[in-house]
Amino acid sequence: MKNLTFEATFETPQVVLDGNAGVLEFSGRSHPEDSLIFYKPILNWVSDYLKSPAPSTRIVIRLEYFNTSTSKMILSLLNKFENTENTVVDWFHFGEDEDMLECGKEFSELINLPFTFHTI
Amino acid sequence: MNLRDMALKNLCDFDELFNLHSSMPDNQVIIAYEGEFNPQITQSVLSLAERNLDSKMEEGQTKRRAYNIAIECLQNISTHSDRDEKNPNCIFVIGQRDGHYFISSGNTIKADKIEKLKRKLDQINTLDPEGLKQLHMQAIKESLKNQTTSNSGLGLISIARKSGKKLGFQFTLIDPENAFFCFQASFPKKSV
């Protein structure tokens, strides 16, 4: 399937969705006022991907900032993978950013997927 | 002469301009904006706030907290203020004093929304960090289940968690239908 990519802007992240490799990567910052506008095509791509996913899927979240409406989009996205085998989440946070680490830990309580935490 | 005309007259007077300038001592005001808000202005205000926080060379976590709270406050202004021709303007200020950052916002809301908003803020202010975490998780779960676009106070809960202090607020009636909602979140700078 076709890859979907977005370049980073002041308020939206760099997104690389690689269907063949099974890697979905979000980096930078995500605080658009209406996050649904930005995440709608991403969620649609994920729905297509899940019809015939790669043997394993890695979701990489490497965000410095995100707002509450983005957090709902990320959770909805992760939610879609709960029944997909061999899916892992790699959650990155800046060394001293305890808030982002805490947030990742809470997401891992809400979502039934294995999370691995990494420091940038 | 009403308050607004007085303020305008004062700003046209050099002595008053100097007084206004002197009332904002160096380094205490990170950014202050009063006026119309739209997505472009929100972006500019955020970008300027970030630049000014960077120039204070704050430790990463402190800067990130200030910036995150600023994002949510500005989006609360955009989403929840009820502006009309008579009351088009909102205010947003980031300041620092006594080792704390203060992030304040003010916007017009319909008077009939006061009670619900006050109840939400009072509820948040009664909770300790663990209670706030529970409320946050619960609100997130509900929003996931219902796929609602409304935030059901998620932004305010998130601000309270990042701040670690009670949220400050006040409602001032402008006329029988409208009130000005002042809001403030503060947090101590991390001592390195």
PDB file of C-alpha atoms in Angstrom:
ATOM      1  CA  MET A   1       0.000   0.000   0.000  1.00  0.00           C
ATOM      2  CA  LYS A   2       0.979   3.586  -0.517  1.00  0.00           C
ATOM      3  CA  ASN A   3       2.989   5.324   2.201  1.00  0.00           C
ATOM      4  CA  LEU A   4       1.541   8.420   3.793  1.00  0.00           C
ATOM      5  CA  THR A   5       3.894  11.161   4.935  1.00  0.00           C
ATOM      6  CA  PHE A   6       3.529  14.682   6.317  1.00  0.00           C
ATOM      7  CA  GLU A   7       6.292  17.207   6.866  1.00  0.00           C
ATOM      8  CA  ALA A   8       6.429  18.805  10.308  1.00  0.00           C
ATOM      9  CA  THR A   9       4.912  22.267  10.806  1.00  0.00           C
ATOM     10  CA  PHE A  10       4.846  24.613  13.805  1.00  0.00           C
ATOM     11  CA  GLU A  11       1.895  22.752  15.271  1.00  0.00           C
ATOM     12  CA  THR A  12       1.771  19.376  13.536  1.00  0.00           C
ATOM     13  CA  PRO A  13       4.266  16.506  13.665  1.00  0.00           C
ATOM     14  CA  GLN A  14       6.313  14.812  11.001  1.00  0.00           C
ATOM     15  CA  VAL A  15       4.411  11.663  10.120  1.00  0.00           C
ATOM     16  CA  VAL A  16       5.760   8.659   8.218  1.00  0.00           C
ATOM     17  CA  LEU A  17       3.373   5.758   7.701  1.00  0.00           C
ATOM     18  CA  ASP A  18       5.157   2.933   5.900  1.00  0.00           C
ATOM     19  CA  GLY A  19       2.743   0.107   5.168  1.00  0.00           C
ATOM     20  CA  ASN A  20       5.273  -2.377   3.732  1.00  0.00           C
ATOM     21  CA  ALA A  21       7.732  -1.984   6.587  1.00  0.00           C
ATOM     22  CA  GLY A  22       4.897  -1.823   9.139  1.00  0.00           C
ATOM     23  CA  VAL A  23       6.305   1.307  10.769  1.00  0.00           C
ATOM     24  CA  LEU A  24       4.197   4.293  11.830  1.00  0.00           C
ATOM     25  CA  GLU A  25       6.229   7.188  13.115  1.00  0.00           C
ATOM     26  CA  PHE A  26       5.185  10.510  14.691  1.00  0.00           C
ATOM     27  CA  SER A  27       7.848  13.051  15.637  1.00  0.00           C
ATOM     28  CA  GLY A  28       7.945  16.652  16.779  1.00  0.00           C
ATOM     29  CA  ARG A  29       4.964  18.524  18.135  1.00  0.00           C
ATOM     30  CA  SER A  30       1.247  18.139  17.753  1.00  0.00           C
ATOM     31  CA  HIS A  31      -1.046  20.869  18.978  1.00  0.00           C
ATOM     32  CA  PRO A  32      -3.370  21.842  16.141  1.00  0.00           C
ATOM     33  CA  GLU A  33      -6.526  23.529  17.329  1.00  0.00           C
ATOM     34  CA  ASP A  34      -8.676  20.982  15.510  1.00  0.00           C
ATOM     35  CA  SER A  35      -6.679  17.784  15.626  1.00  0.00           C
ATOM     36  CA  LEU A  36      -9.395  15.798  13.838  1.00  0.00           C
ATOM     37  CA  ILE A  37      -8.688  17.685  10.587  1.00  0.00           C
ATOM     38  CA  PHE A  38      -5.034  16.657  10.754  1.00  0.00           C
ATOM     39  CA  TYR A  39      -5.525  13.092  12.037  1.00  0.00           C
ATOM     40  CA  LYS A  40      -8.532  12.077   9.912  1.00  0.00           C
ATOM     41  CA  PRO A  41      -6.455  11.001   6.856  1.00  0.00           C
ATOM     42  CA  ILE A  42      -4.027   9.232   9.201  1.00  0.00           C
ATOM     43  CA  LEU A  43      -6.826   7.263  10.891  1.00  0.00           C
ATOM     44  CA  ASN A  44      -8.259   6.410   7.458  1.00  0.00           C
ATOM     45  CA  TRP A  45      -4.845   5.161   6.300  1.00  0.00           C
ATOM     46  CA  VAL A  46      -4.642   2.990   9.431  1.00  0.00           C
ATOM     47  CA  SER A  47      -8.069   1.464   8.718  1.00  0.00           C
ATOM     48  CA  ASP A  48      -6.856   0.515   5.217  1.00  0.00           C
ATOM     49  CA  TYR A  49      -3.543  -0.800   6.581  1.00  0.00           C
ATOM     50  CA  LEU A  50      -5.327  -3.039   9.081  1.00  0.00           C
ATOM     51  CA  LYS A  51      -7.109  -4.900   6.261  1.00  0.00           C
ATOM     52  CA  SER A  52      -3.768  -6.564   5.454  1.00  0.00           C
ATOM     53  CA  PRO A  53      -1.122  -5.435   7.942  1.00  0.00           C
ATOM     54  CA  ALA A  54       2.601  -6.233   7.718  1.00  0.00           C
ATOM     55  CA  PRO A  55       3.740  -9.313   9.737  1.00  0.00           C
ATOM     56  CA  SER A  56       4.692  -6.956  12.567  1.00  0.00           C
ATOM     57  CA  THR A  57       3.881  -3.326  13.275  1.00  0.00           C
ATOM     58  CA  ARG A  58       5.943  -0.779  15.168  1.00  0.00           C
ATOM     59  CA  ILE A  59       4.330   2.496  16.246  1.00  0.00           C
ATOM     60  CA  VAL A  60       6.888   5.127  17.157  1.00  0.00           C
ATOM     61  CA  ILE A  61       5.748   8.145  19.184  1.00  0.00           C
ATOM     62  CA  ARG A  62       8.503  10.707  19.526  1.00  0.00           C
ATOM     63  CA  LEU A  63       6.645  13.883  20.435  1.00  0.00           C
ATOM     64  CA  GLU A  64       7.929  16.851  22.352  1.00  0.00           C
ATOM     65  CA  TYR A  65       4.555  18.520  22.860  1.00  0.00           C
ATOM     66  CA  PHE A  66       0.985  17.522  22.283  1.00  0.00           C
ATOM     67  CA  ASN A  67      -2.348  18.954  23.299  1.00  0.00           C
ATOM     68  CA  THR A  68      -5.320  17.130  24.801  1.00  0.00           C
ATOM     69  CA  SER A  69      -7.164  16.838  21.511  1.00  0.00           C
ATOM     70  CA  THR A  70      -4.099  15.173  19.973  1.00  0.00           C
ATOM     71  CA  SER A  71      -3.905  12.728  22.881  1.00  0.00           C
ATOM     72  CA  LYS A  72      -7.398  11.528  21.981  1.00  0.00           C
ATOM     73  CA  MET A  73      -6.334  11.014  18.362  1.00  0.00           C
ATOM     74  CA  ILE A  74      -3.247   9.034  19.375  1.00  0.00           C
ATOM     75  CA  LEU A  75      -5.322   6.871  21.710  1.00  0.00           C
ATOM     76  CA  SER A  76      -7.924   6.244  18.986  1.00  0.00           C
ATOM     77  CA  LEU A  77      -5.118   5.244  16.644  1.00  0.00           C
ATOM     78  CA  LEU A  78      -3.509   2.867  19.160  1.00  0.00           C
ATOM     79  CA  ASN A  79      -6.941   1.508  19.996  1.00  0.00           C
ATOM     80  CA  LYS A  80      -7.365   0.306  16.417  1.00  0.00           C
ATOM     81  CA  PHE A  81      -4.295  -1.954  16.785  1.00  0.00           C
ATOM     82  CA  GLU A  82      -5.369  -3.745  19.961  1.00  0.00           C
ATOM     83  CA  ASN A  83      -6.394  -6.887  18.069  1.00  0.00           C
ATOM     84  CA  THR A  84      -3.499  -6.850  15.629  1.00  0.00           C
ATOM     85  CA  GLU A  85      -0.788  -9.371  16.440  1.00  0.00           C
ATOM     86  CA  ASN A  86       2.860  -8.357  16.791  1.00  0.00           C
ATOM     87  CA  THR A  87       2.173  -4.675  17.318  1.00  0.00           C
ATOM     88  CA  VAL A  88       4.515  -2.756  19.602  1.00  0.00           C
ATOM     89  CA  VAL A  89       4.643   0.858  20.700  1.00  0.00           C
ATOM     90  CA  ASP A  90       7.969   2.662  21.091  1.00  0.00           C
ATOM     91  CA  TRP A  91       7.409   5.715  23.297  1.00  0.00           C
ATOM     92  CA  PHE A  92      10.178   8.311  23.369  1.00  0.00           C
ATOM     93  CA  HIS A  93      10.580  11.172  25.805  1.00  0.00           C
ATOM     94  CA  PHE A  94      13.267  13.770  26.389  1.00  0.00           C
ATOM     95  CA  GLY A  95      15.545  12.832  29.279  1.00  0.00           C
ATOM     96  CA  GLU A  96      14.100  15.134  31.904  1.00  0.00           C
ATOM     97  CA  ASP A  97      10.545  15.217  30.582  1.00  0.00           C
ATOM     98  CA  GLU A  98       8.794  13.271  33.333  1.00  0.00           C
ATOM     99  CA  ASP A  99       5.369  14.493  32.162  1.00  0.00           C
ATOM    100  CA  MET A 100       5.760  12.814  28.771  1.00  0.00           C
ATOM    101  CA  LEU A 101       7.005   9.578  30.345  1.00  0.00           C
ATOM    102  CA  GLU A 102       4.066   9.603  32.789  1.00  0.00           C
ATOM    103  CA  CYS A 103       1.687  10.201  29.894  1.00  0.00           C
ATOM    104  CA  GLY A 104       3.123   7.219  28.005  1.00  0.00           C
ATOM    105  CA  LYS A 105       2.722   5.024  31.087  1.00  0.00           C
ATOM    106  CA  GLU A 106      -0.912   6.070  31.395  1.00  0.00           C
ATOM    107  CA  PHE A 107      -1.541   5.363  27.725  1.00  0.00           C
ATOM    108  CA  SER A 108      -0.070   1.900  28.242  1.00  0.00           C
ATOM    109  CA  GLU A 109      -2.627   1.333  31.028  1.00  0.00           C
ATOM    110  CA  LEU A 110      -5.458   2.356  28.700  1.00  0.00           C
ATOM    111  CA  ILE A 111      -4.314   0.429  25.635  1.00  0.00           C
ATOM    112  CA  ASN A 112      -3.732  -3.298  25.467  1.00  0.00           C
ATOM    113  CA  LEU A 113      -0.415  -3.197  23.563  1.00  0.00           C
ATOM    114  CA  PRO A 114       3.204  -3.669  24.706  1.00  0.00           C
ATOM    115  CA  PHE A 115       4.942  -0.314  25.263  1.00  0.00           C
ATOM    116  CA  THR A 116       8.691   0.184  25.407  1.00  0.00           C
ATOM    117  CA  PHE A 117       9.983   3.458  26.844  1.00  0.00           C
ATOM    118  CA  HIS A 118      13.048   5.196  25.479  1.00  0.00           C
ATOM    119  CA  THR A 119      14.913   8.343  26.416  1.00  0.00           C
ATOM    120  CA  ILE A 120      16.020  10.735  23.682  1.00  0.00           C
TER     121      ILE A 120
ATOM    122  CA  MET B   1     -16.299  58.372  30.741  1.00  0.00           C
ATOM    123  CA  ASN B   2     -16.421  54.587  30.836  1.00  0.00           C
ATOM    124  CA  LEU B   3     -13.516  52.356  31.792  1.00  0.00           C
ATOM    125  CA  ARG B   4     -12.651  51.568  28.203  1.00  0.00           C
ATOM    126  CA  ASP B   5     -12.428  55.231  27.161  1.00  0.00           C
ATOM    127  CA  MET B   6     -10.299  55.958  30.213  1.00  0.00           C
ATOM    128  CA  ALA B   7      -7.874  53.164  29.357  1.00  0.00           C
ATOM    129  CA  LEU B   8      -7.612  54.408  25.766  1.00  0.00           C
ATOM    130  CA  LYS B   9      -7.017  57.979  26.869  1.00  0.00           C
ATOM    131  CA  ASN B  10      -4.334  56.776  29.260  1.00  0.00           C
ATOM    132  CA  LEU B  11      -2.500  54.815  26.595  1.00  0.00           C
ATOM    133  CA  CYS B  12      -2.335  57.929  24.415  1.00  0.00           C
ATOM    134  CA  ASP B  13      -0.596  59.813  27.208  1.00  0.00           C
ATOM    135  CA  PHE B  14       3.197  59.479  27.363  1.00  0.00           C
ATOM    136  CA  ASP B  15       3.303  59.493  31.161  1.00  0.00           C
ATOM    137  CA  GLU B  16       0.763  56.711  31.286  1.00  0.00           C
ATOM    138  CA  LEU B  17       2.647  54.776  28.628  1.00  0.00           C
ATOM    139  CA  PHE B  18       5.775  55.102  30.731  1.00  0.00           C
ATOM    140  CA  ASN B  19       3.826  54.026  33.813  1.00  0.00           C
ATOM    141  CA  LEU B  20       2.511  50.976  31.984  1.00  0.00           C
ATOM    142  CA  HIS B  21       6.037  50.130  30.890  1.00  0.00           C
ATOM    143  CA  SER B  22       7.404  50.627  34.427  1.00  0.00           C
ATOM    144  CA  SER B  23       4.661  48.496  35.914  1.00  0.00           C
ATOM    145  CA  MET B  24       6.067  45.562  33.949  1.00  0.00           C
ATOM    146  CA  PRO B  25       9.592  45.224  35.331  1.00  0.00           C
ATOM    147  CA  ASP B  26      12.271  43.390  33.409  1.00  0.00           C
ATOM    148  CA  ASN B  27      11.885  39.666  33.099  1.00  0.00           C
ATOM    149  CA  GLN B  28       8.545  39.473  34.877  1.00  0.00           C
ATOM    150  CA  VAL B  29       6.325  39.571  31.821  1.00  0.00           C
ATOM    151  CA  ILE B  30       7.202  36.839  29.346  1.00  0.00           C
ATOM    152  CA  ILE B  31       4.380  37.773  27.024  1.00  0.00           C
ATOM    153  CA  ALA B  32       1.187  39.797  27.288  1.00  0.00           C
ATOM    154  CA  TYR B  33      -1.371  39.985  24.494  1.00  0.00           C
ATOM    155  CA  GLU B  34      -4.754  41.647  24.538  1.00  0.00           C
ATOM    156  CA  GLY B  35      -6.990  41.696  21.502  1.00  0.00           C
ATOM    157  CA  GLU B  36      -8.715  39.556  18.962  1.00  0.00           C
ATOM    158  CA  PHE B  37      -7.909  35.828  18.878  1.00  0.00           C
ATOM    159  CA  ASN B  38      -7.946  33.535  15.857  1.00  0.00           C
ATOM    160  CA  PRO B  39      -5.868  30.460  14.963  1.00  0.00           C
ATOM    161  CA  GLN B  40      -3.160  32.564  13.258  1.00  0.00           C
ATOM    162  CA  ILE B  41      -2.851  34.895  16.246  1.00  0.00           C
ATOM    163  CA  THR B  42      -2.790  31.939  18.658  1.00  0.00           C
ATOM    164  CA  GLN B  43       0.119  30.525  16.663  1.00  0.00           C
ATOM    165  CA  SER B  44       1.992  33.823  16.705  1.00  0.00           C
ATOM    166  CA  VAL B  45       1.451  34.286  20.437  1.00  0.00           C
ATOM    167  CA  LEU B  46       2.683  30.729  21.115  1.00  0.00           C
ATOM    168  CA  SER B  47       5.691  31.166  18.907  1.00  0.00           C
ATOM    169  CA  LEU B  48       6.634  34.428  20.630  1.00  0.00           C
ATOM    170  CA  ALA B  49       6.032  32.869  24.065  1.00  0.00           C
ATOM    171  CA  GLU B  50       8.343  30.004  23.137  1.00  0.00           C
ATOM    172  CA  ARG B  51      11.032  32.348  21.902  1.00  0.00           C
ATOM    173  CA  ASN B  52      10.848  34.381  25.124  1.00  0.00           C
ATOM    174  CA  LEU B  53      10.913  31.249  27.299  1.00  0.00           C
ATOM    175  CA  ASP B  54      13.959  30.057  25.357  1.00  0.00           C
ATOM    176  CA  SER B  55      15.696  33.355  25.976  1.00  0.00           C
ATOM    177  CA  LYS B  56      15.156  32.836  29.721  1.00  0.00           C
ATOM    178  CA  MET B  57      17.157  29.643  29.223  1.00  0.00           C
ATOM    179  CA  GLU B  58      14.752  27.728  31.374  1.00  0.00           C
ATOM    180  CA  GLU B  59      15.505  24.148  32.183  1.00  0.00           C
ATOM    181  CA  GLY B  60      13.740  21.858  29.665  1.00  0.00           C
ATOM    182  CA  GLN B  61      10.991  20.566  31.911  1.00  0.00           C
ATOM    183  CA  THR B  62      10.030  24.050  33.161  1.00  0.00           C
ATOM    184  CA  LYS B  63       9.852  25.431  29.635  1.00  0.00           C
ATOM    185  CA  ARG B  64       7.848  22.442  28.430  1.00  0.00           C
ATOM    186  CA  ARG B  65       5.364  22.820  31.291  1.00  0.00           C
ATOM    187  CA  ALA B  66       4.899  26.536  30.611  1.00  0.00           C
ATOM    188  CA  TYR B  67       4.486  25.906  26.892  1.00  0.00           C
ATOM    189  CA  ASN B  68       2.056  23.024  27.381  1.00  0.00           C
ATOM    190  CA  ILE B  69      -0.128  25.011  29.775  1.00  0.00           C
ATOM    191  CA  ALA B  70      -0.004  27.967  27.361  1.00  0.00           C
ATOM    192  CA  ILE B  71      -1.218  25.726  24.502  1.00  0.00           C
ATOM    193  CA  GLU B  72      -4.214  24.508  26.507  1.00  0.00           C
ATOM    194  CA  CYS B  73      -5.078  28.000  27.819  1.00  0.00           C
ATOM    195  CA  LEU B  74      -4.980  29.512  24.335  1.00  0.00           C
ATOM    196  CA  GLN B  75      -7.114  26.713  22.967  1.00  0.00           C
ATOM    197  CA  ASN B  76      -9.603  27.190  25.796  1.00  0.00           C
ATOM    198  CA  ILE B  77      -9.859  30.838  24.737  1.00  0.00           C
ATOM    199  CA  SER B  78     -10.405  29.849  21.098  1.00  0.00           C
ATOM    200  CA  THR B  79     -12.891  27.097  21.796  1.00  0.00           C
ATOM    201  CA  HIS B  80     -14.891  28.314  24.745  1.00  0.00           C
ATOM    202  CA  SER B  81     -15.013  32.094  24.631  1.00  0.00           C
ATOM    203  CA  ASP B  82     -18.245  33.707  23.496  1.00  0.00           C
ATOM    204  CA  ARG B  83     -17.057  36.798  21.701  1.00  0.00           C
ATOM    205  CA  ASP B  84     -19.426  39.254  20.147  1.00  0.00           C
ATOM    206  CA  GLU B  85     -19.191  42.718  18.616  1.00  0.00           C
ATOM    207  CA  LYS B  86     -19.429  44.386  21.993  1.00  0.00           C
ATOM    208  CA  ASN B  87     -16.831  42.140  23.664  1.00  0.00           C
ATOM    209  CA  PRO B  88     -14.454  40.929  20.943  1.00  0.00           C
ATOM    210  CA  ASN B  89     -11.218  40.832  22.893  1.00  0.00           C
ATOM    211  CA  CYS B  90      -9.449  38.309  25.083  1.00  0.00           C
ATOM    212  CA  ILE B  91      -6.261  38.594  27.111  1.00  0.00           C
ATOM    213  CA  PHE B  92      -3.360  36.212  27.615  1.00  0.00           C
ATOM    214  CA  VAL B  93      -0.343  36.720  29.874  1.00  0.00           C
ATOM    215  CA  ILE B  94       2.647  34.633  30.918  1.00  0.00           C
ATOM    216  CA  GLY B  95       4.531  36.134  33.829  1.00  0.00           C
ATOM    217  CA  GLN B  96       7.003  35.075  36.474  1.00  0.00           C
ATOM    218  CA  ARG B  97       7.347  36.063  40.104  1.00  0.00           C
ATOM    219  CA  ASP B  98       8.911  34.562  43.221  1.00  0.00           C
ATOM    220  CA  GLY B  99      10.206  31.486  41.457  1.00  0.00           C
ATOM    221  CA  HIS B 100       6.859  30.698  39.845  1.00  0.00           C
ATOM    222  CA  TYR B 101       5.397  30.964  36.387  1.00  0.00           C
ATOM    223  CA  PHE B 102       1.883  32.361  36.064  1.00  0.00           C
ATOM    224  CA  ILE B 103      -0.145  31.683  32.936  1.00  0.00           C
ATOM    225  CA  SER B 104      -3.320  33.740  32.838  1.00  0.00           C
ATOM    226  CA  SER B 105      -6.136  34.146  30.388  1.00  0.00           C
ATOM    227  CA  GLY B 106      -9.326  36.152  30.247  1.00  0.00           C
ATOM    228  CA  ASN B 107     -12.252  35.841  27.892  1.00  0.00           C
ATOM    229  CA  THR B 108     -15.937  36.568  27.661  1.00  0.00           C
ATOM    230  CA  ILE B 109     -18.401  33.748  28.265  1.00  0.00           C
ATOM    231  CA  LYS B 110     -22.188  33.643  28.389  1.00  0.00           C
ATOM    232  CA  ALA B 111     -23.343  34.146  31.976  1.00  0.00           C
ATOM    233  CA  ASP B 112     -25.418  30.969  31.850  1.00  0.00           C
ATOM    234  CA  LYS B 113     -22.226  28.908  31.437  1.00  0.00           C
ATOM    235  CA  ILE B 114     -20.713  30.153  34.703  1.00  0.00           C
ATOM    236  CA  GLU B 115     -22.310  27.584  36.953  1.00  0.00           C
ATOM    237  CA  LYS B 116     -21.193  24.534  34.982  1.00  0.00           C
ATOM    238  CA  LEU B 117     -17.661  25.843  34.507  1.00  0.00           C
ATOM    239  CA  LYS B 118     -17.385  26.823  38.174  1.00  0.00           C
ATOM    240  CA  ARG B 119     -18.528  23.350  39.233  1.00  0.00           C
ATOM    241  CA  LYS B 120     -15.865  21.745  37.006  1.00  0.00           C
ATOM    242  CA  LEU B 121     -13.113  24.024  38.348  1.00  0.00           C
ATOM    243  CA  ASP B 122     -14.202  23.531  41.975  1.00  0.00           C
ATOM    244  CA  GLN B 123     -14.198  19.751  41.465  1.00  0.00           C
ATOM    245  CA  ILE B 124     -10.685  19.854  39.980  1.00  0.00           C
ATOM    246  CA  ASN B 125      -9.454  22.019  42.865  1.00  0.00           C
ATOM    247  CA  THR B 126     -10.651  19.538  45.509  1.00  0.00           C
ATOM    248  CA  LEU B 127      -8.560  16.701  44.043  1.00  0.00           C
ATOM    249  CA  ASP B 128      -5.025  15.666  44.931  1.00  0.00           C
ATOM    250  CA  PRO B 129      -2.606  14.497  42.192  1.00  0.00           C
ATOM    251  CA  GLU B 130      -3.847  10.901  42.407  1.00  0.00           C
ATOM    252  CA  GLY B 131      -7.495  12.031  42.234  1.00  0.00           C
ATOM    253  CA  LEU B 132      -6.690  14.217  39.221  1.00  0.00           C
ATOM    254  CA  LYS B 133      -5.006  11.287  37.517  1.00  0.00           C
ATOM    255  CA  GLN B 134      -8.125   9.144  38.046  1.00  0.00           C
ATOM    256  CA  LEU B 135     -10.401  11.904  36.741  1.00  0.00           C
ATOM    257  CA  HIS B 136      -8.116  12.393  33.720  1.00  0.00           C
ATOM    258  CA  MET B 137      -8.082   8.676  32.868  1.00  0.00           C
ATOM    259  CA  GLN B 138     -11.838   8.475  33.287  1.00  0.00           C
ATOM    260  CA  ALA B 139     -12.406  11.503  31.028  1.00  0.00           C
ATOM    261  CA  ILE B 140     -10.076  10.059  28.387  1.00  0.00           C
ATOM    262  CA  LYS B 141     -11.832   6.680  28.479  1.00  0.00           C
ATOM    263  CA  GLU B 142     -15.215   8.354  28.076  1.00  0.00           C
ATOM    264  CA  SER B 143     -14.037  10.473  25.180  1.00  0.00           C
ATOM    265  CA  LEU B 144     -12.627   7.347  23.502  1.00  0.00           C
ATOM    266  CA  LYS B 145     -15.866   5.458  23.959  1.00  0.00           C
ATOM    267  CA  ASN B 146     -18.071   8.243  22.694  1.00  0.00           C
ATOM    268  CA  GLN B 147     -15.635   9.551  20.074  1.00  0.00           C
ATOM    269  CA  THR B 148     -16.797  12.988  21.089  1.00  0.00           C
ATOM    270  CA  THR B 149     -14.971  16.026  19.848  1.00  0.00           C
ATOM    271  CA  SER B 150     -15.872  17.994  22.963  1.00  0.00           C
ATOM    272  CA  ASN B 151     -13.194  17.901  25.598  1.00  0.00           C
ATOM    273  CA  SER B 152     -15.370  17.566  28.729  1.00  0.00           C
ATOM    274  CA  GLY B 153     -12.841  19.500  30.781  1.00  0.00           C
ATOM    275  CA  LEU B 154      -9.899  17.375  29.639  1.00  0.00           C
ATOM    276  CA  GLY B 155      -7.870  20.511  28.939  1.00  0.00           C
ATOM    277  CA  LEU B 156      -8.528  21.950  32.394  1.00  0.00           C
ATOM    278  CA  ILE B 157      -7.672  18.655  34.109  1.00  0.00           C
ATOM    279  CA  SER B 158      -4.487  18.435  32.100  1.00  0.00           C
ATOM    280  CA  ILE B 159      -3.524  22.020  33.069  1.00  0.00           C
ATOM    281  CA  ALA B 160      -4.213  21.237  36.759  1.00  0.00           C
ATOM    282  CA  ARG B 161      -2.015  18.139  36.597  1.00  0.00           C
ATOM    283  CA  LYS B 162       0.869  19.988  34.959  1.00  0.00           C
ATOM    284  CA  SER B 163       0.535  22.909  37.368  1.00  0.00           C
ATOM    285  CA  GLY B 164       0.375  20.862  40.578  1.00  0.00           C
ATOM    286  CA  LYS B 165      -1.386  23.829  42.213  1.00  0.00           C
ATOM    287  CA  LYS B 166      -4.968  24.987  42.606  1.00  0.00           C
ATOM    288  CA  LEU B 167      -6.374  26.687  39.524  1.00  0.00           C
ATOM    289  CA  GLY B 168      -7.242  30.352  40.044  1.00  0.00           C
ATOM    290  CA  PHE B 169     -10.413  31.760  38.528  1.00  0.00           C
ATOM    291  CA  GLN B 170     -12.917  34.573  38.784  1.00  0.00           C
ATOM    292  CA  PHE B 171     -16.098  35.524  36.947  1.00  0.00           C
ATOM    293  CA  THR B 172     -16.987  39.203  36.546  1.00  0.00           C
ATOM    294  CA  LEU B 173     -20.396  40.067  35.124  1.00  0.00           C
ATOM    295  CA  ILE B 174     -20.112  42.518  32.227  1.00  0.00           C
ATOM    296  CA  ASP B 175     -23.867  42.728  31.667  1.00  0.00           C
ATOM    297  CA  PRO B 176     -26.761  40.392  32.534  1.00  0.00           C
ATOM    298  CA  GLU B 177     -25.888  37.984  29.688  1.00  0.00           C
ATOM    299  CA  ASN B 178     -22.097  38.083  29.614  1.00  0.00           C
ATOM    300  CA  ALA B 179     -19.283  37.544  32.070  1.00  0.00           C
ATOM    301  CA  PHE B 180     -15.516  37.869  31.884  1.00  0.00           C
ATOM    302  CA  PHE B 181     -13.791  34.652  32.895  1.00  0.00           C
ATOM    303  CA  CYS B 182     -10.313  35.121  34.377  1.00  0.00           C
ATOM    304  CA  PHE B 183      -8.225  31.998  34.712  1.00  0.00           C
ATOM    305  CA  GLN B 184      -4.759  31.370  36.074  1.00  0.00           C
ATOM    306  CA  ALA B 185      -2.470  28.373  36.389  1.00  0.00           C
ATOM    307  CA  SER B 186       0.850  28.636  38.175  1.00  0.00           C
ATOM    308  CA  PHE B 187       3.706  26.285  38.873  1.00  0.00           C
ATOM    309  CA  PRO B 188       7.088  26.555  40.566  1.00  0.00           C
ATOM    310  CA  LYS B 189      10.184  26.643  38.394  1.00  0.00           C
ATOM    311  CA  LYS B 190      12.195  23.549  38.907  1.00  0.00           C
ATOM    312  CA  SER B 191      15.280  24.200  40.969  1.00  0.00           C
ATOM    313  CA  VAL B 192      18.222  22.673  39.165  1.00  0.00           C
TER     314      VAL B 192
END
